[in-house]
Amino acid sequence: LGSAEDVDVVDVAYDGAAGVEAVIRHHPDLVLMDLRMPGVDGITAIERISALRDPPVVVVLTTFDADHYLLRALRAGAAGFLLKSTPPEELIDLARVAAGGHTVLSPAAARRLVTVAAGRRASDDRRRALLDELTDRETEVLACLSEGLSNGEIARQLFLSETTVKGHVSRILVKLRCTNRTQAGLFGFEAGVR
């Protein structure tokens, strides 16, 4: 980056804490952040930088391209995810693009995001199909399960007997293919059943 005429490298930090301090001290437009560093890791540093009053654009530059790193970094506030194997000229161009407010992703990261999104859509479609199998009353009971209510509490809230609630819970477990009420409650919570 230092070889580009229009790019000024203001600091280099060797751990996440020093990276956050460098951002506070220099107010850069762009930060390239590795993920695995001693002390404060890159994800934590990204979260801290993103929480600043006027944060710079943060792009991950790493050798670790696993799905969980990609998703965690983007959720933490990263505006891009590039691999260290990116050719230098391309890296300089992508840094300019990111500094301009655009998301930049290595081809491998972009493919991973598409795969994850497709898997999530399939999971959402499956979840909706399973929820459609529930009766209105079972959906009400599921909403109570997602709030962590006991059978007795559900019975009181919905004006049912505990035996009736137990029957509804049993049918919900079968229809949602869950092994226990906690799984069903989590299923309902994640599906937004209220």
CSV table of C-alpha atoms in Angstrom, one decimal:
chain,number,residue,atom,x,y,z
A,1,LEU,CA,0.0,0.0,0.0
A,2,GLY,CA,2.9,2.3,0.7
A,3,SER,CA,3.9,2.1,-2.9
A,4,ALA,CA,0.7,3.8,-4.1
A,5,GLU,CA,1.1,7.5,-4.6
A,6,ASP,CA,-2.4,8.3,-3.3
A,7,VAL,CA,-2.2,6.1,-0.2
A,8,ASP,CA,-0.6,7.1,3.1
A,9,VAL,CA,0.1,4.3,5.6
A,10,VAL,CA,-0.2,6.1,8.9
A,11,ASP,CA,0.5,3.2,11.2
A,12,VAL,CA,1.1,-0.5,11.5
A,13,ALA,CA,-0.1,-2.4,14.6
A,14,TYR,CA,0.8,-5.9,15.6
A,15,ASP,CA,-2.2,-6.7,17.8
A,16,GLY,CA,-5.8,-5.7,18.0
A,17,ALA,CA,-5.5,-3.4,21.0
A,18,ALA,CA,-2.7,-1.5,19.3
A,19,GLY,CA,-4.8,-1.3,16.1
A,20,VAL,CA,-7.7,0.3,18.0
A,21,GLU,CA,-5.3,2.8,19.7
A,22,ALA,CA,-3.8,3.6,16.2
A,23,VAL,CA,-7.3,4.3,14.9
A,24,ILE,CA,-8.1,6.6,17.8
A,25,ARG,CA,-4.7,8.4,17.4
A,26,HIS,CA,-4.6,8.8,13.6
A,27,HIS,CA,-8.3,8.8,12.4
A,28,PRO,CA,-7.6,6.8,9.2
A,29,ASP,CA,-10.1,6.5,6.4
A,30,LEU,CA,-9.4,2.7,6.1
A,31,VAL,CA,-8.1,0.0,8.3
A,32,LEU,CA,-6.9,-3.4,7.0
A,33,MET,CA,-7.3,-5.9,9.9
A,34,ASP,CA,-6.0,-9.3,10.3
A,35,LEU,CA,-8.1,-11.7,12.4
A,36,ARG,CA,-5.6,-13.8,14.4
A,37,MET,CA,-3.3,-11.6,16.4
A,38,PRO,CA,-1.8,-11.9,19.9
A,39,GLY,CA,-3.9,-10.4,22.7
A,40,VAL,CA,-7.0,-8.7,21.3
A,41,ASP,CA,-8.0,-10.6,18.1
A,42,GLY,CA,-9.2,-9.0,14.9
A,43,ILE,CA,-12.9,-9.6,15.4
A,44,THR,CA,-12.8,-7.9,18.8
A,45,ALA,CA,-10.8,-5.0,17.4
A,46,ILE,CA,-13.3,-4.6,14.6
A,47,GLU,CA,-16.2,-4.4,17.1
A,48,ARG,CA,-14.3,-1.8,19.1
A,49,ILE,CA,-13.4,0.3,16.1
A,50,SER,CA,-17.0,0.1,14.8
A,51,ALA,CA,-18.3,1.4,18.1
A,52,LEU,CA,-16.2,4.6,17.8
A,53,ARG,CA,-17.9,7.9,17.1
A,54,ASP,CA,-16.8,8.2,13.5
A,55,PRO,CA,-15.3,4.8,12.6
A,56,PRO,CA,-13.1,4.2,9.6
A,57,VAL,CA,-13.9,1.6,7.0
A,58,VAL,CA,-12.5,-1.7,8.2
A,59,VAL,CA,-11.6,-4.5,5.7
A,60,VAL,CA,-10.3,-7.9,6.9
A,61,LEU,CA,-7.1,-8.9,5.2
A,62,THR,CA,-6.3,-12.4,6.3
A,63,THR,CA,-5.2,-15.9,5.4
A,64,PHE,CA,-8.2,-17.4,7.2
A,65,ASP,CA,-11.1,-17.7,4.8
A,66,ALA,CA,-13.4,-20.0,6.8
A,67,ASP,CA,-17.2,-19.3,6.8
A,68,HIS,CA,-17.3,-18.5,10.5
A,69,TYR,CA,-14.5,-15.9,10.2
A,70,LEU,CA,-16.2,-14.3,7.3
A,71,LEU,CA,-19.6,-14.0,8.9
A,72,ARG,CA,-18.2,-13.0,12.3
A,73,ALA,CA,-16.1,-10.2,10.8
A,74,LEU,CA,-19.0,-8.9,8.7
A,75,ARG,CA,-21.3,-9.0,11.7
A,76,ALA,CA,-18.7,-7.2,13.8
A,77,GLY,CA,-18.7,-4.3,11.3
A,78,ALA,CA,-16.1,-5.1,8.6
A,79,ALA,CA,-16.9,-3.7,5.2
A,80,GLY,CA,-15.0,-6.3,3.3
A,81,PHE,CA,-13.0,-9.5,3.5
A,82,LEU,CA,-9.9,-10.0,1.5
A,83,LEU,CA,-7.3,-12.7,1.5
A,84,LYS,CA,-3.6,-12.0,1.8
A,85,SER,CA,-3.1,-13.9,-1.5
A,86,THR,CA,-4.7,-10.9,-3.3
A,87,PRO,CA,-2.2,-9.5,-5.8
A,88,PRO,CA,-0.7,-6.2,-4.6
A,89,GLU,CA,-2.1,-4.1,-7.4
A,90,GLU,CA,-5.5,-5.5,-6.9
A,91,LEU,CA,-5.3,-5.0,-3.1
A,92,ILE,CA,-4.5,-1.3,-3.7
A,93,ASP,CA,-7.5,-0.9,-6.0
A,94,LEU,CA,-9.8,-2.7,-3.6
A,95,ALA,CA,-8.5,-0.5,-0.7
A,96,ARG,CA,-9.5,2.5,-2.8
A,97,VAL,CA,-12.9,1.0,-3.5
A,98,ALA,CA,-13.5,0.2,0.2
A,99,ALA,CA,-12.4,3.7,1.3
A,100,GLY,CA,-15.0,5.0,-1.1
A,101,GLY,CA,-17.7,3.2,0.9
A,102,HIS,CA,-18.1,0.0,-1.0
A,103,THR,CA,-18.0,-3.6,0.2
A,104,VAL,CA,-15.1,-5.6,-1.1
A,105,LEU,CA,-14.9,-9.3,-1.0
A,106,SER,CA,-12.3,-11.8,-2.3
A,107,PRO,CA,-13.9,-14.2,-4.9
A,108,ALA,CA,-13.7,-17.0,-2.3
A,109,ALA,CA,-15.5,-14.9,0.3
A,110,ALA,CA,-18.2,-13.9,-2.2
A,111,ARG,CA,-18.8,-17.5,-3.1
A,112,ARG,CA,-19.0,-18.4,0.6
A,113,LEU,CA,-21.5,-15.7,1.3
A,114,VAL,CA,-23.7,-16.8,-1.6
A,115,THR,CA,-23.5,-20.4,-0.4
A,116,VAL,CA,-24.4,-19.4,3.2
A,117,ALA,CA,-27.3,-17.2,2.0
A,118,ALA,CA,-28.6,-20.0,-0.2
A,119,GLY,CA,-28.4,-22.4,2.8
A,120,ARG,CA,-30.1,-19.9,5.0
A,121,ARG,CA,-32.9,-19.4,2.5
A,122,ALA,CA,-33.4,-23.2,2.2
A,123,SER,CA,-33.5,-23.4,6.0
A,124,ASP,CA,-36.0,-20.5,6.2
A,125,ASP,CA,-38.2,-22.2,3.6
A,126,ARG,CA,-38.0,-25.5,5.5
A,127,ARG,CA,-38.9,-23.7,8.8
A,128,ARG,CA,-41.9,-21.9,7.2
A,129,ALA,CA,-43.1,-25.2,5.7
A,130,LEU,CA,-42.9,-26.9,9.1
A,131,LEU,CA,-44.7,-23.9,10.8
A,132,ASP,CA,-47.5,-24.2,8.2
A,133,GLU,CA,-48.2,-27.7,9.6
A,134,LEU,CA,-49.2,-26.2,13.0
A,135,THR,CA,-52.7,-25.4,14.0
A,136,ASP,CA,-53.4,-21.8,15.2
A,137,ARG,CA,-53.6,-23.1,18.8
A,138,GLU,CA,-50.2,-25.0,18.4
A,139,THR,CA,-48.7,-21.8,17.1
A,140,GLU,CA,-49.9,-20.0,20.2
A,141,VAL,CA,-48.4,-22.7,22.4
A,142,LEU,CA,-45.1,-22.5,20.4
A,143,ALA,CA,-45.0,-18.8,21.0
A,144,CYS,CA,-45.3,-19.5,24.7
A,145,LEU,CA,-42.5,-22.1,24.4
A,146,SER,CA,-40.3,-19.5,22.7
A,147,GLU,CA,-40.8,-17.3,25.8
A,148,GLY,CA,-39.6,-20.1,28.0
A,149,LEU,CA,-42.9,-20.7,29.7
A,150,SER,CA,-43.7,-23.9,31.6
A,151,ASN,CA,-46.7,-26.1,30.8
A,152,GLY,CA,-48.5,-24.6,33.8
A,153,GLU,CA,-47.8,-21.0,32.7
A,154,ILE,CA,-48.9,-21.8,29.2
A,155,ALA,CA,-52.1,-23.3,30.5
A,156,ARG,CA,-52.9,-20.2,32.6
A,157,GLN,CA,-52.0,-17.8,29.8
A,158,LEU,CA,-54.1,-19.6,27.1
A,159,PHE,CA,-56.9,-20.8,29.5
A,160,LEU,CA,-56.2,-24.5,28.9
A,161,SER,CA,-55.6,-27.5,31.1
A,162,GLU,CA,-52.0,-28.6,31.6
A,163,THR,CA,-53.0,-32.0,30.0
A,164,THR,CA,-54.2,-30.1,26.9
A,165,VAL,CA,-50.9,-28.1,26.8
A,166,LYS,CA,-48.9,-31.3,27.1
A,167,GLY,CA,-50.8,-32.7,24.1
A,168,HIS,CA,-50.1,-29.6,22.0
A,169,VAL,CA,-46.4,-29.7,23.0
A,170,SER,CA,-46.1,-33.3,22.0
A,171,ARG,CA,-47.7,-32.6,18.6
A,172,ILE,CA,-45.5,-29.6,18.1
A,173,LEU,CA,-42.4,-31.7,18.7
A,174,VAL,CA,-43.5,-34.2,16.1
A,175,LYS,CA,-44.5,-31.6,13.5
A,176,LEU,CA,-41.4,-29.5,13.9
A,177,ARG,CA,-39.1,-32.6,14.2
A,178,CYS,CA,-37.7,-31.4,17.5
A,179,THR,CA,-36.5,-33.7,20.2
A,180,ASN,CA,-37.5,-31.6,23.2
A,181,ARG,CA,-39.4,-28.4,24.2
A,182,THR,CA,-36.2,-26.3,24.4
A,183,GLN,CA,-35.5,-27.1,20.7
A,184,ALA,CA,-39.1,-26.2,19.8
A,185,GLY,CA,-38.9,-23.0,21.8
A,186,LEU,CA,-35.7,-22.0,20.0
A,187,PHE,CA,-37.2,-22.9,16.7
A,188,GLY,CA,-40.2,-20.7,17.4
A,189,PHE,CA,-37.9,-17.9,18.7
A,190,GLU,CA,-35.7,-18.0,15.6
A,191,ALA,CA,-38.8,-18.1,13.3
A,192,GLY,CA,-40.1,-15.0,15.0
A,193,VAL,CA,-43.3,-16.7,16.3
A,194,ARG,CA,-44.9,-14.3,18.8
